[in-house]
């Protein structure tokens, strides 16, 4: 469950969104003040527009079989769309991302210190 209260108005009763699982993380959209994401223990990500009268999610993504422990926005990419994400079958630590404007980005995830420290010994 998520409860939002306006701290500037003590009489505000708040808004409550029910979820079927424990909330792991919350992120406000830095480009749209009325939109937030919740990542949940059941592996889903739910998007909410706080202006919606029925308080139901705008969308739900079934992201994982286990919990989605963190979620965030890229503050430098307003409305930046990602259309496809895939790990390489030949090099499992390469991640290809198809993005807006026909851009293809390839990221060696082992270049991230934490990933390298945890999985670097598993290099093919």
XYZ file of N, CA and C in Angstrom:
372
model
N 0.837 -1.172 0.000
C 0.000 0.000 0.000
C 0.886 1.240 0.000
N 0.431 2.257 -0.674
C 1.107 3.549 -0.702
C 0.119 4.596 -0.223
N 0.566 5.443 0.686
C -0.266 6.529 1.208
C 0.451 7.838 0.940
N -0.248 8.779 0.306
C 0.309 10.107 0.052
C -0.494 11.118 0.852
N 0.199 11.930 1.633
C -0.440 13.016 2.385
C 0.256 14.324 2.039
N -0.499 15.381 2.020
C 0.044 16.715 1.807
C 0.438 17.274 3.167
N 1.740 17.312 3.442
C 2.242 17.783 4.727
C 1.963 19.250 4.990
N 1.613 19.998 3.952
C 1.299 21.426 4.120
C -0.111 21.635 4.631
N -0.942 20.575 4.535
C -2.347 20.683 4.926
C -2.690 19.557 5.895
N -2.606 19.805 7.214
C -2.869 18.746 8.203
C -4.247 18.118 8.097
N -5.205 18.824 7.538
C -6.557 18.271 7.440
C -6.714 17.359 6.213
N -5.719 17.336 5.335
C -5.783 16.503 4.134
C -5.788 15.032 4.554
N -6.805 14.294 4.136
C -6.943 12.901 4.559
C -5.983 11.967 3.834
N -5.418 12.405 2.731
C -4.460 11.585 1.997
C -5.113 10.768 0.901
N -4.263 10.195 0.078
C -4.709 9.310 -0.997
C -4.016 7.973 -0.760
N -4.741 6.877 -1.006
C -4.194 5.566 -0.730
C -4.338 4.677 -1.952
N -3.214 4.073 -2.350
C -3.203 3.106 -3.427
C -2.916 1.744 -2.825
N -3.764 0.766 -3.124
C -3.550 -0.585 -2.631
C -2.720 -1.367 -3.638
N -1.852 -2.206 -3.116
C -1.056 -3.089 -3.957
C -1.185 -4.500 -3.398
N -0.960 -5.479 -4.247
C -1.056 -6.879 -3.815
C 0.250 -7.382 -3.226
N 1.278 -6.542 -3.199
C 2.590 -6.957 -2.698
C 3.257 -5.781 -2.009
N 4.286 -6.085 -1.249
C 5.050 -5.063 -0.531
C 5.750 -4.124 -1.513
N 5.691 -2.821 -1.222
C 6.385 -1.826 -2.049
C 7.869 -1.875 -1.719
N 8.688 -2.085 -2.742
C 10.142 -2.128 -2.579
C 10.768 -0.755 -2.818
N 10.226 -0.012 -3.801
C 10.835 1.256 -4.187
C 9.783 2.144 -4.844
N 9.995 3.446 -4.760
C 9.103 4.440 -5.360
C 9.964 5.479 -6.055
N 9.518 5.937 -7.210
C 10.234 7.007 -7.913
C 9.223 7.956 -8.548
N 9.373 9.239 -8.248
C 8.554 10.268 -8.898
C 9.176 10.590 -10.244
N 8.341 10.763 -11.258
C 8.822 11.138 -12.588
C 9.320 12.576 -12.535
N 10.612 12.825 -12.795
C 11.137 14.187 -12.702
C 10.637 15.101 -13.819
N 9.958 14.525 -14.817
C 9.471 15.313 -15.951
C 7.953 15.486 -15.935
N 7.284 14.808 -14.995
C 5.831 14.885 -14.897
C 5.449 14.768 -13.427
N 5.109 15.875 -12.814
C 4.906 15.926 -11.365
C 3.741 15.088 -10.859
N 2.899 14.596 -11.749
C 1.727 13.831 -11.331
C 1.906 12.323 -11.498
N 3.104 11.893 -11.868
C 3.292 10.488 -12.192
C 4.373 9.864 -11.320
N 4.093 8.649 -10.830
C 5.086 7.938 -10.018
C 5.078 6.458 -10.372
N 6.194 5.807 -10.068
C 6.348 4.375 -10.281
C 6.546 3.689 -8.939
N 6.011 2.493 -8.821
C 6.267 1.634 -7.673
C 6.870 0.338 -8.180
N 7.918 -0.129 -7.525
C 8.405 -1.477 -7.794
C 7.997 -2.332 -6.607
N 7.566 -3.550 -6.899
C 6.934 -4.373 -5.866
C 7.641 -5.705 -5.659
N 7.377 -6.279 -4.513
C 7.984 -7.544 -4.107
C 7.557 -8.703 -5.016
N 6.424 -8.581 -5.693
C 5.945 -9.670 -6.552
C 6.523 -9.613 -7.967
N 7.499 -8.725 -8.204
C 8.146 -8.651 -9.515
C 7.489 -7.704 -10.493
N 6.530 -6.916 -10.038
C 5.855 -5.983 -10.933
C 6.314 -4.547 -10.703
N 6.117 -3.744 -11.747
C 6.306 -2.302 -11.679
C 4.967 -1.696 -12.072
N 4.476 -0.783 -11.261
C 3.190 -0.140 -11.535
C 3.390 1.365 -11.663
N 2.753 1.951 -12.660
C 2.782 3.390 -12.864
C 1.453 3.997 -12.464
N 1.503 5.120 -11.754
C 0.286 5.781 -11.282
C 0.288 7.249 -11.670
N -0.856 7.732 -12.136
C -1.096 9.151 -12.322
C -1.941 9.570 -11.126
N -1.388 10.401 -10.252
C -2.082 10.723 -9.007
C -3.351 11.536 -9.230
N -3.562 12.025 -10.455
C -4.792 12.768 -10.756
C -5.958 11.846 -11.069
N -5.686 10.559 -11.311
C -6.747 9.618 -11.679
C -7.712 9.431 -10.507
N -8.980 9.542 -10.785
C -9.982 9.482 -9.711
C -10.138 8.075 -9.134
N -9.871 7.037 -9.924
C -10.087 5.679 -9.414
C -8.860 5.087 -8.725
N -7.726 5.797 -8.725
C -6.504 5.395 -8.047
C -5.945 4.050 -8.519
N -6.388 3.579 -9.699
C -5.845 2.333 -10.240
C -4.586 2.651 -11.055
N -3.710 1.657 -11.225
C -2.475 1.922 -11.962
C -2.748 2.250 -13.427
N -1.921 3.141 -13.976
C -1.993 3.451 -15.406
C -1.461 2.284 -16.220
N -0.488 1.570 -15.649
C 0.042 0.378 -16.293
C 0.706 -0.501 -15.246
N 0.863 -1.771 -15.601
C 1.590 -2.739 -14.790
C 2.508 -3.524 -15.704
N 3.752 -3.644 -15.312
C 4.731 -4.451 -16.050
C 5.141 -5.604 -15.144
N 5.064 -6.800 -15.656
C 5.551 -7.967 -14.917
C 7.015 -8.139 -15.289
N 7.892 -7.539 -14.487
C 9.300 -7.407 -14.831
C 10.147 -8.609 -14.445
N 9.825 -9.272 -13.352
C 10.663 -10.353 -12.829
C 9.815 -11.403 -12.130
N 10.416 -12.566 -11.915
C 9.761 -13.595 -11.107
C 9.914 -13.304 -9.626
N 10.945 -12.546 -9.274
C 11.183 -12.162 -7.883
C 10.983 -10.653 -7.765
N 11.286 -10.088 -6.600
C 11.033 -8.674 -6.346
C 11.828 -7.752 -7.281
N 11.235 -6.602 -7.554
C 11.936 -5.509 -8.227
C 12.359 -4.580 -7.100
N 13.631 -4.648 -6.731
C 14.075 -3.980 -5.502
C 14.362 -2.495 -5.668
N 14.467 -2.024 -6.903
C 14.760 -0.605 -7.093
C 14.249 -0.153 -8.446
N 13.873 1.104 -8.507
C 13.416 1.702 -9.765
C 13.837 3.161 -9.771
N 14.178 3.677 -10.959
C 14.571 5.079 -11.041
C 14.320 5.598 -12.447
N 14.371 6.898 -12.574
C 14.240 7.586 -13.859
C 15.591 8.149 -14.255
N 15.806 8.297 -15.539
C 16.963 9.025 -16.034
C 16.526 10.481 -16.168
N 17.080 11.348 -15.334
C 16.667 12.753 -15.338
C 17.100 13.487 -16.598
N 18.020 12.903 -17.366
C 18.501 13.546 -18.591
C 17.736 13.114 -19.830
N 16.755 12.253 -19.677
C 16.050 11.733 -20.847
C 14.545 11.884 -20.711
N 14.049 13.128 -20.784
C 12.597 13.281 -20.715
C 11.937 12.605 -21.910
N 10.958 11.778 -21.635
C 10.226 11.042 -22.665
C 11.127 10.165 -23.521
N 12.322 9.869 -23.029
C 13.212 8.968 -23.747
C 12.607 7.578 -23.727
N 12.405 7.035 -24.901
C 11.752 5.728 -24.976
C 12.776 4.645 -25.268
N 12.621 3.538 -24.604
C 13.417 2.350 -24.871
C 12.475 1.344 -25.498
N 12.823 0.850 -26.687
C 11.940 -0.055 -27.408
C 12.341 -1.514 -27.283
N 13.609 -1.755 -27.010
C 14.062 -3.131 -26.924
C 15.331 -3.208 -26.080
N 15.426 -4.251 -25.277
C 16.611 -4.484 -24.458
C 16.909 -5.979 -24.538
N 18.193 -6.322 -24.802
C 18.535 -7.729 -24.899
C 20.001 -7.943 -24.561
N 20.266 -9.000 -23.793
C 21.641 -9.410 -23.537
C 22.111 -10.268 -24.707
N 23.386 -10.181 -25.021
C 23.986 -10.950 -26.102
C 24.073 -12.424 -25.723
N 23.709 -13.298 -26.660
C 23.833 -14.739 -26.427
C 25.304 -15.164 -26.441
N 26.133 -14.442 -27.221
C 27.550 -14.787 -27.346
C 28.410 -14.200 -26.237
N 28.016 -13.043 -25.731
C 28.767 -12.367 -24.670
C 27.741 -11.892 -23.640
N 27.433 -12.718 -22.647
C 26.293 -12.467 -21.774
C 26.351 -11.200 -20.924
N 27.465 -10.481 -20.956
C 27.531 -9.241 -20.181
C 27.388 -8.002 -21.067
N 27.140 -8.217 -22.366
C 26.842 -7.101 -23.265
C 25.339 -6.928 -23.349
N 24.897 -5.702 -23.166
C 23.477 -5.374 -23.198
C 23.236 -4.406 -24.352
N 22.339 -4.756 -25.275
C 21.983 -3.884 -26.394
C 20.629 -3.251 -26.103
N 20.523 -1.942 -26.373
C 19.314 -1.187 -26.076
C 18.914 -0.409 -27.326
N 17.716 -0.657 -27.819
C 17.175 0.091 -28.943
C 16.339 1.238 -28.412
N 16.713 2.466 -28.758
C 16.082 3.642 -28.155
C 15.446 4.532 -29.213
N 14.863 5.616 -28.709
C 14.201 6.614 -29.536
C 15.177 7.184 -30.560
N 14.651 7.636 -31.672
C 15.416 8.257 -32.749
C 16.363 7.276 -33.431
N 16.036 5.989 -33.398
C 16.817 4.994 -34.108
C 18.189 4.724 -33.532
N 18.425 5.093 -32.291
C 19.730 4.877 -31.680
C 19.819 3.473 -31.099
N 20.979 2.850 -31.290
C 21.285 1.571 -30.677
C 22.445 1.800 -29.726
N 22.254 1.427 -28.484
C 23.299 1.578 -27.479
C 23.736 0.195 -27.034
N 25.040 -0.007 -26.910
C 25.571 -1.270 -26.413
C 26.386 -0.967 -25.170
N 26.093 -1.693 -24.099
C 26.749 -1.444 -22.820
C 27.396 -2.721 -22.329
N 28.695 -2.653 -22.066
C 29.397 -3.753 -21.419
C 29.116 -3.601 -19.931
N 28.213 -4.407 -19.407
C 27.795 -4.254 -18.016
C 28.945 -4.504 -17.041
N 29.977 -5.202 -17.498
C 31.135 -5.422 -16.624
C 31.962 -4.156 -16.432
N 31.664 -3.099 -17.205
C 32.354 -1.822 -16.992
C 31.863 -1.138 -15.716
N 30.728 -1.593 -15.196
C 30.219 -1.104 -13.915
C 30.978 -1.836 -12.808
N 31.564 -1.088 -11.885
C 32.404 -1.668 -10.841
C 31.677 -2.733 -10.033
N 30.458 -2.454 -9.620
C 29.713 -3.413 -8.792
C 29.411 -4.693 -9.558
N 29.049 -4.569 -10.826
C 28.762 -5.756 -11.641
C 30.037 -6.557 -11.850
N 31.110 -5.862 -12.184
C 32.392 -6.529 -12.411
C 32.874 -7.259 -11.160
N 32.746 -6.596 -10.017
C 33.174 -7.202 -8.756
C 32.377 -8.478 -8.480
N 31.081 -8.447 -8.758
C 30.214 -9.592 -8.440
C 30.319 -10.711 -9.473
N 30.405 -10.348 -10.773
C 30.302 -11.360 -11.827
C 31.529 -11.452 -12.731
N 32.543 -10.629 -12.490
C 33.711 -10.585 -13.378
C 34.410 -11.908 -13.579
N 34.400 -12.765 -12.589
C 35.055 -14.068 -12.727
C 34.273 -14.998 -13.653
N 33.066 -14.600 -14.026
C 32.241 -15.423 -14.925
C 32.384 -15.022 -16.388
N 33.393 -14.225 -16.709
C 33.591 -13.811 -18.108
C 33.736 -15.034 -19.003
N 33.142 -14.960 -20.197
C 33.281 -16.096 -21.144
C 34.705 -16.186 -21.672
